[in-house]
PDB file of C-alpha atoms in Angstrom:
ATOM      1  CA  MET A   5       9.033  84.332 -28.129  1.00 77.00           C
ATOM      2  CA  LEU A   6      11.423  86.121 -25.799  1.00 88.00           C
ATOM      3  CA  LYS A   7      15.023  84.929 -25.977  1.00 92.00           C
ATOM      4  CA  LYS A   8      14.999  84.413 -22.211  1.00 95.00           C
ATOM      5  CA  THR A   9      12.048  82.016 -22.470  1.00 96.00           C
ATOM      6  CA  ARG A  10      13.519  80.176 -25.435  1.00 96.00           C
ATOM      7  CA  ASP A  11      16.872  79.734 -23.717  1.00 97.00           C
ATOM      8  CA  GLU A  12      15.170  78.408 -20.591  1.00 97.00           C
ATOM      9  CA  ILE A  13      13.243  75.846 -22.653  1.00 98.00           C
ATOM     10  CA  LEU A  14      16.469  74.642 -24.256  1.00 98.00           C
ATOM     11  CA  ARG A  15      18.233  74.557 -20.887  1.00 98.00           C
ATOM     12  CA  LEU A  16      15.526  72.401 -19.346  1.00 98.00           C
ATOM     13  CA  LEU A  17      15.460  70.070 -22.344  1.00 98.00           C
ATOM     14  CA  GLU A  18      19.212  69.609 -22.130  1.00 98.00           C
ATOM     15  CA  GLU A  19      19.058  69.026 -18.393  1.00 97.00           C
ATOM     16  CA  LYS A  20      16.370  66.359 -18.796  1.00 97.00           C
ATOM     17  CA  TYR A  21      17.654  64.566 -21.885  1.00 97.00           C
ATOM     18  CA  LYS A  22      21.394  65.332 -22.011  1.00 94.00           C
ATOM     19  CA  ASP A  23      22.453  61.657 -21.998  1.00 91.00           C
ATOM     20  CA  THR A  24      19.925  60.370 -24.537  1.00 95.00           C
ATOM     21  CA  LYS A  25      20.958  58.747 -27.795  1.00 96.00           C
ATOM     22  CA  THR A  26      19.206  57.092 -30.705  1.00 96.00           C
ATOM     23  CA  ALA A  27      16.972  54.145 -29.820  1.00 96.00           C
ATOM     24  CA  LEU A  28      18.040  52.356 -32.998  1.00 97.00           C
ATOM     25  CA  LYS A  29      20.435  49.454 -32.446  1.00 97.00           C
ATOM     26  CA  TYR A  30      23.519  49.301 -34.647  1.00 98.00           C
ATOM     27  CA  SER A  31      27.192  48.387 -34.541  1.00 97.00           C
ATOM     28  CA  SER A  32      28.564  50.147 -37.625  1.00 98.00           C
ATOM     29  CA  PRO A  33      27.909  53.198 -39.811  1.00 98.00           C
ATOM     30  CA  PHE A  34      26.316  50.953 -42.425  1.00 98.00           C
ATOM     31  CA  GLU A  35      23.946  49.363 -39.921  1.00 98.00           C
ATOM     32  CA  LEU A  36      22.850  52.782 -38.664  1.00 98.00           C
ATOM     33  CA  LEU A  37      22.242  53.972 -42.219  1.00 98.00           C
ATOM     34  CA  ILE A  38      20.023  50.988 -42.998  1.00 98.00           C
ATOM     35  CA  ALA A  39      18.182  51.314 -39.678  1.00 98.00           C
ATOM     36  CA  VAL A  40      17.430  54.994 -40.293  1.00 97.00           C
ATOM     37  CA  ILE A  41      16.179  54.285 -43.824  1.00 97.00           C
ATOM     38  CA  LEU A  42      13.881  51.613 -42.375  1.00 97.00           C
ATOM     39  CA  SER A  43      12.640  53.966 -39.644  1.00 95.00           C
ATOM     40  CA  ALA A  44      10.609  56.149 -42.027  1.00 91.00           C
ATOM     41  CA  GLN A  45       6.946  55.666 -40.996  1.00 89.00           C
ATOM     42  CA  CYS A  46       8.016  52.828 -38.730  1.00 93.00           C
ATOM     43  CA  THR A  47       8.755  52.787 -35.003  1.00 93.00           C
ATOM     44  CA  ASP A  48      12.287  52.296 -33.748  1.00 95.00           C
ATOM     45  CA  GLU A  49      11.058  49.259 -31.804  1.00 96.00           C
ATOM     46  CA  ARG A  50       9.867  47.618 -35.006  1.00 97.00           C
ATOM     47  CA  VAL A  51      13.069  48.548 -36.852  1.00 97.00           C
ATOM     48  CA  ASN A  52      15.155  46.945 -34.096  1.00 98.00           C
ATOM     49  CA  ILE A  53      13.176  43.719 -34.465  1.00 97.00           C
ATOM     50  CA  ILE A  54      13.820  43.710 -38.211  1.00 97.00           C
ATOM     51  CA  THR A  55      17.510  44.549 -37.999  1.00 98.00           C
ATOM     52  CA  GLN A  56      18.059  41.997 -35.236  1.00 97.00           C
ATOM     53  CA  ARG A  57      17.271  39.257 -37.729  1.00 95.00           C
ATOM     54  CA  LEU A  58      18.823  41.041 -40.754  1.00 97.00           C
ATOM     55  CA  PHE A  59      22.210  42.277 -39.549  1.00 97.00           C
ATOM     56  CA  PRO A  60      23.736  39.021 -38.269  1.00 97.00           C
ATOM     57  CA  LYS A  61      23.967  37.784 -41.874  1.00 97.00           C
ATOM     58  CA  TYR A  62      23.793  40.997 -43.915  1.00 97.00           C
ATOM     59  CA  ASN A  63      25.772  43.726 -42.157  1.00 97.00           C
ATOM     60  CA  THR A  64      27.773  45.132 -45.082  1.00 98.00           C
ATOM     61  CA  PRO A  65      26.740  46.505 -48.478  1.00 98.00           C
ATOM     62  CA  ALA A  66      28.393  43.569 -50.270  1.00 98.00           C
ATOM     63  CA  LYS A  67      26.590  40.990 -48.138  1.00 98.00           C
ATOM     64  CA  MET A  68      23.235  42.735 -48.486  1.00 98.00           C
ATOM     65  CA  LEU A  69      23.599  42.844 -52.259  1.00 97.00           C
ATOM     66  CA  LYS A  70      23.518  39.048 -52.253  1.00 97.00           C
ATOM     67  CA  LEU A  71      19.810  39.296 -51.431  1.00 96.00           C
ATOM     68  CA  THR A  72      17.363  39.239 -54.300  1.00 95.00           C
ATOM     69  CA  GLN A  73      14.568  41.800 -54.463  1.00 94.00           C
ATOM     70  CA  ASP A  74      12.072  39.228 -53.174  1.00 95.00           C
ATOM     71  CA  GLU A  75      14.384  38.120 -50.359  1.00 96.00           C
ATOM     72  CA  MET A  76      14.932  41.706 -49.293  1.00 96.00           C
ATOM     73  CA  GLU A  77      11.210  42.408 -49.303  1.00 95.00           C
ATOM     74  CA  ASP A  78      10.565  39.316 -47.198  1.00 95.00           C
ATOM     75  CA  ALA A  79      13.231  40.408 -44.704  1.00 95.00           C
ATOM     76  CA  ILE A  80      11.633  43.814 -44.114  1.00 97.00           C
ATOM     77  CA  ARG A  81       7.994  43.061 -44.922  1.00 95.00           C
ATOM     78  CA  ASP A  82       6.766  44.016 -41.440  1.00 94.00           C
ATOM     79  CA  CYS A  83       8.094  47.540 -41.921  1.00 93.00           C
ATOM     80  CA  GLY A  84       6.006  50.295 -43.489  1.00 89.00           C
ATOM     81  CA  LEU A  85       6.647  51.050 -47.180  1.00 93.00           C
ATOM     82  CA  PHE A  86       8.756  47.895 -47.428  1.00 95.00           C
ATOM     83  CA  ARG A  87       8.725  47.741 -51.237  1.00 94.00           C
ATOM     84  CA  ALA A  88      10.091  51.261 -51.669  1.00 96.00           C
ATOM     85  CA  LYS A  89      12.612  50.687 -48.877  1.00 97.00           C
ATOM     86  CA  GLU A  90      13.803  47.456 -50.486  1.00 96.00           C
ATOM     87  CA  LYS A  91      14.640  49.279 -53.705  1.00 97.00           C
ATOM     88  CA  ASN A  92      16.307  52.159 -51.885  1.00 97.00           C
ATOM     89  CA  ILE A  93      18.373  49.935 -49.603  1.00 98.00           C
ATOM     90  CA  LEU A  94      19.700  47.751 -52.410  1.00 98.00           C
ATOM     91  CA  GLY A  95      20.286  50.862 -54.531  1.00 98.00           C
ATOM     92  CA  ALA A  96      22.193  52.522 -51.687  1.00 98.00           C
ATOM     93  CA  CYS A  97      24.266  49.369 -51.173  1.00 98.00           C
ATOM     94  CA  ARG A  98      25.179  49.307 -54.856  1.00 98.00           C
ATOM     95  CA  MET A  99      26.197  52.964 -54.849  1.00 98.00           C
ATOM     96  CA  ILE A 100      28.251  52.571 -51.673  1.00 98.00           C
ATOM     97  CA  GLU A 101      30.093  49.651 -53.267  1.00 98.00           C
ATOM     98  CA  ASP A 102      30.587  51.284 -56.669  1.00 98.00           C
ATOM     99  CA  ASP A 103      31.134  54.936 -55.773  1.00 98.00           C
ATOM    100  CA  PHE A 104      32.359  54.972 -52.171  1.00 98.00           C
ATOM    101  CA  LYS A 105      34.605  51.894 -51.975  1.00 96.00           C
ATOM    102  CA  GLY A 106      32.226  50.068 -49.668  1.00 97.00           C
ATOM    103  CA  GLN A 107      32.227  52.816 -47.025  1.00 97.00           C
ATOM    104  CA  VAL A 108      29.301  54.942 -45.884  1.00 98.00           C
ATOM    105  CA  PRO A 109      29.934  58.516 -47.115  1.00 97.00           C
ATOM    106  CA  ASP A 110      31.189  60.924 -44.457  1.00 96.00           C
ATOM    107  CA  SER A 111      29.439  64.124 -45.535  1.00 97.00           C
ATOM    108  CA  ILE A 112      25.809  65.187 -45.605  1.00 97.00           C
ATOM    109  CA  GLU A 113      26.016  66.070 -49.296  1.00 97.00           C
ATOM    110  CA  ALA A 114      27.458  62.684 -50.263  1.00 98.00           C
ATOM    111  CA  LEU A 115      24.995  60.786 -48.080  1.00 98.00           C
ATOM    112  CA  MET A 116      22.095  62.516 -49.814  1.00 98.00           C
ATOM    113  CA  LYS A 117      23.221  61.043 -53.132  1.00 98.00           C
ATOM    114  CA  LEU A 118      22.267  57.595 -51.893  1.00 98.00           C
ATOM    115  CA  PRO A 119      18.812  56.260 -52.844  1.00 97.00           C
ATOM    116  CA  GLY A 120      16.343  56.679 -50.002  1.00 95.00           C
ATOM    117  CA  VAL A 121      18.509  59.142 -48.120  1.00 97.00           C
ATOM    118  CA  GLY A 122      16.959  62.566 -47.666  1.00 96.00           C
ATOM    119  CA  ARG A 123      18.245  65.374 -45.529  1.00 95.00           C
ATOM    120  CA  LYS A 124      16.811  63.981 -42.296  1.00 96.00           C
ATOM    121  CA  THR A 125      18.467  60.587 -42.745  1.00 97.00           C
ATOM    122  CA  ALA A 126      21.743  62.177 -43.828  1.00 98.00           C
ATOM    123  CA  ASN A 127      21.724  64.488 -40.809  1.00 97.00           C
ATOM    124  CA  VAL A 128      21.122  61.593 -38.414  1.00 97.00           C
ATOM    125  CA  VAL A 129      23.969  59.495 -39.803  1.00 98.00           C
ATOM    126  CA  ALA A 130      26.363  62.419 -40.145  1.00 97.00           C
ATOM    127  CA  SER A 131      25.787  63.699 -36.621  1.00 97.00           C
ATOM    128  CA  ILE A 132      25.861  60.320 -34.858  1.00 97.00           C
ATOM    129  CA  ILE A 133      28.628  58.588 -36.793  1.00 97.00           C
ATOM    130  CA  TYR A 134      30.835  61.429 -37.966  1.00 97.00           C
ATOM    131  CA  ASP A 135      30.050  64.022 -35.284  1.00 96.00           C
ATOM    132  CA  ILE A 136      29.072  66.560 -37.941  1.00 97.00           C
ATOM    133  CA  PRO A 137      26.854  69.321 -36.483  1.00 97.00           C
ATOM    134  CA  ALA A 138      23.338  68.708 -37.817  1.00 97.00           C
ATOM    135  CA  ILE A 139      19.726  68.793 -36.654  1.00 97.00           C
ATOM    136  CA  ALA A 140      17.576  66.054 -38.135  1.00 96.00           C
ATOM    137  CA  VAL A 141      13.940  67.170 -38.230  1.00 96.00           C
ATOM    138  CA  ASP A 142      11.645  64.160 -37.986  1.00 94.00           C
ATOM    139  CA  THR A 143       7.987  64.187 -36.953  1.00 94.00           C
ATOM    140  CA  HIS A 144       8.856  64.417 -33.244  1.00 95.00           C
ATOM    141  CA  VAL A 145      11.314  67.280 -33.677  1.00 97.00           C
ATOM    142  CA  PHE A 146       8.892  69.134 -35.955  1.00 97.00           C
ATOM    143  CA  ARG A 147       5.932  68.738 -33.587  1.00 97.00           C
ATOM    144  CA  VAL A 148       7.753  69.560 -30.348  1.00 97.00           C
ATOM    145  CA  SER A 149       9.674  72.547 -31.705  1.00 97.00           C
ATOM    146  CA  HIS A 150       6.458  74.064 -33.068  1.00 97.00           C
ATOM    147  CA  ARG A 151       4.410  73.439 -29.942  1.00 96.00           C
ATOM    148  CA  LEU A 152       7.116  75.009 -27.797  1.00 97.00           C
ATOM    149  CA  GLY A 153       7.427  78.021 -30.087  1.00 96.00           C
ATOM    150  CA  LEU A 154      11.028  77.261 -31.049  1.00 97.00           C
ATOM    151  CA  ALA A 155      10.135  77.153 -34.743  1.00 97.00           C
ATOM    152  CA  SER A 156       7.263  78.144 -37.009  1.00 95.00           C
ATOM    153  CA  GLY A 157       8.346  76.974 -40.471  1.00 94.00           C
ATOM    154  CA  GLN A 158       5.836  75.018 -42.519  1.00 94.00           C
ATOM    155  CA  ASP A 159       8.284  72.332 -43.619  1.00 95.00           C
ATOM    156  CA  GLN A 160      11.222  70.345 -42.266  1.00 94.00           C
ATOM    157  CA  GLU A 161      13.896  72.349 -44.072  1.00 95.00           C
ATOM    158  CA  THR A 162      12.680  75.705 -42.751  1.00 97.00           C
ATOM    159  CA  THR A 163      12.270  74.263 -39.270  1.00 97.00           C
ATOM    160  CA  GLU A 164      15.833  72.961 -39.399  1.00 97.00           C
ATOM    161  CA  GLU A 165      17.108  76.405 -40.370  1.00 97.00           C
ATOM    162  CA  GLU A 166      15.164  78.054 -37.542  1.00 98.00           C
ATOM    163  CA  LEU A 167      16.476  75.629 -34.946  1.00 98.00           C
ATOM    164  CA  GLU A 168      20.042  76.095 -36.179  1.00 97.00           C
ATOM    165  CA  LYS A 169      19.734  79.818 -35.480  1.00 97.00           C
ATOM    166  CA  ILE A 170      18.709  79.428 -31.842  1.00 97.00           C
ATOM    167  CA  ILE A 171      20.702  76.361 -30.781  1.00 97.00           C
ATOM    168  CA  PRO A 172      24.508  76.567 -30.456  1.00 97.00           C
ATOM    169  CA  ARG A 173      26.168  74.718 -33.336  1.00 97.00           C
ATOM    170  CA  GLU A 174      28.059  72.367 -31.047  1.00 96.00           C
ATOM    171  CA  LYS A 175      24.735  71.184 -29.587  1.00 97.00           C
ATOM    172  CA  TRP A 176      22.822  70.581 -32.816  1.00 97.00           C
ATOM    173  CA  GLY A 177      23.229  66.804 -32.777  1.00 96.00           C
ATOM    174  CA  ALA A 178      22.366  66.511 -29.093  1.00 97.00           C
ATOM    175  CA  ALA A 179      19.348  68.816 -29.387  1.00 97.00           C
ATOM    176  CA  HIS A 180      17.908  66.493 -32.022  1.00 96.00           C
ATOM    177  CA  HIS A 181      17.733  63.788 -29.352  1.00 97.00           C
ATOM    178  CA  TRP A 182      16.338  66.140 -26.671  1.00 98.00           C
ATOM    179  CA  LEU A 183      13.390  67.001 -28.879  1.00 98.00           C
ATOM    180  CA  ILE A 184      12.817  63.428 -30.052  1.00 97.00           C
ATOM    181  CA  TRP A 185      12.724  61.971 -26.551  1.00 97.00           C
ATOM    182  CA  HIS A 186      10.508  64.757 -25.229  1.00 98.00           C
ATOM    183  CA  GLY A 187       8.137  64.035 -28.105  1.00 97.00           C
ATOM    184  CA  ARG A 188       8.109  60.317 -27.378  1.00 95.00           C
ATOM    185  CA  ASN A 189       7.789  60.554 -23.617  1.00 96.00           C
ATOM    186  CA  ILE A 190       5.707  63.670 -22.974  1.00 97.00           C
ATOM    187  CA  CYS A 191       4.754  65.847 -25.956  1.00 97.00           C
ATOM    188  CA  LYS A 192       3.051  63.058 -27.869  1.00 96.00           C
ATOM    189  CA  ALA A 193       1.128  63.599 -31.084  1.00 94.00           C
ATOM    190  CA  ARG A 194      -2.065  62.488 -29.356  1.00 92.00           C
ATOM    191  CA  ASN A 195      -2.834  62.776 -25.675  1.00 91.00           C
ATOM    192  CA  ALA A 196       0.230  64.810 -24.789  1.00 94.00           C
ATOM    193  CA  LEU A 197       1.127  64.487 -21.102  1.00 95.00           C
ATOM    194  CA  CYS A 198       1.091  68.215 -20.405  1.00 94.00           C
ATOM    195  CA  GLY A 199       0.444  67.656 -16.716  1.00 92.00           C
ATOM    196  CA  GLU A 200       3.822  65.912 -16.448  1.00 95.00           C
ATOM    197  CA  CYS A 201       5.760  68.384 -18.594  1.00 96.00           C
ATOM    198  CA  MET A 202       8.517  70.444 -16.994  1.00 96.00           C
ATOM    199  CA  LEU A 203       8.046  72.983 -19.801  1.00 97.00           C
ATOM    200  CA  ARG A 204       4.329  73.492 -19.290  1.00 95.00           C
ATOM    201  CA  ASP A 205       4.539  77.016 -17.881  1.00 94.00           C
ATOM    202  CA  LEU A 206       6.803  78.067 -20.754  1.00 96.00           C
ATOM    203  CA  CYS A 207       4.764  76.423 -23.509  1.00 95.00           C
ATOM    204  CA  PRO A 208       2.749  78.761 -25.779  1.00 93.00           C
ATOM    205  CA  GLU A 209       0.192  76.044 -26.559  1.00 88.00           C
ATOM    206  CA  TRP A 210      -0.404  75.347 -22.883  1.00 89.00           C
ATOM    207  CA  ARG A 211      -0.823  79.033 -22.111  1.00 82.00           C
ATOM    208  CA  GLU A 212      -3.238  79.431 -25.020  1.00 80.00           C
ATOM    209  CA  ALA A 213      -5.242  76.415 -23.875  1.00 75.00           C
ATOM    210  CA  GLY A 214      -5.418  77.928 -20.397  1.00 64.00           C
ATOM    211  CA  LYS A 215      -6.882  81.131 -21.797  1.00 57.00           C
ATOM    212  CA  LYS A 216      -9.398  79.236 -23.896  1.00 52.00           C
ATOM    213  CA  PHE A 217     -10.776  77.200 -21.032  1.00 40.00           C
ATOM    214  CA  LYS A 218     -10.406  79.708 -18.239  1.00 45.00           C
ATOM    215  CA  ALA A 219     -13.677  80.168 -16.362  1.00 39.00           C
ATOM    216  CA  PRO A 220     -15.294  83.581 -16.947  1.00 39.00           C
ATOM    217  CA  ASN A 221     -15.419  86.140 -14.139  1.00 41.00           C
ATOM    218  CA  ARG A 222     -18.704  86.207 -12.253  1.00 32.00           C
TER     219      ARG A 222
END
């Protein structure tokens, strides 16, 4: 892809989504961490329903550790992979209490030591809470960046590296939200709303589809 085209795609994304933020509801670094862990294979809307009933009573690692395994599972049962998430959340709470004096770690490397926290989750928390430049590659970011020709890597880590090379460092955190919201609103996994997309004429997939279905000359 030509640099001119790529830069125009990024400019239009920023123009459209420059004020967007995470849809997850939280009031502290710890609450965001738990919400992001819960969001794996679960919609933000569902996570917000779960945390709305969880956080009023259990909004610190120490308070959450008062829950038994069964109580924790019951609290998040309507979230995908709830058994694995229960173990990871309570494990993360224990590590935060024992190793980080009850505070959510403030570096990507330290965050990734917590159970259930991979690079994507660490990047989200680090960029939103601590303003550390990072691009979190979730399913939306992966799909949209590939469809638009901004990345071609076969996994999240490679895609992250590719995006970091073409997006200014100071905009990494914001660009994560541009791509997520474009994926949710327009460039959906199924039935993408290409007819409503401001990037349609710049999109490699749209151009390729146009060639495929173009009527033959008569």
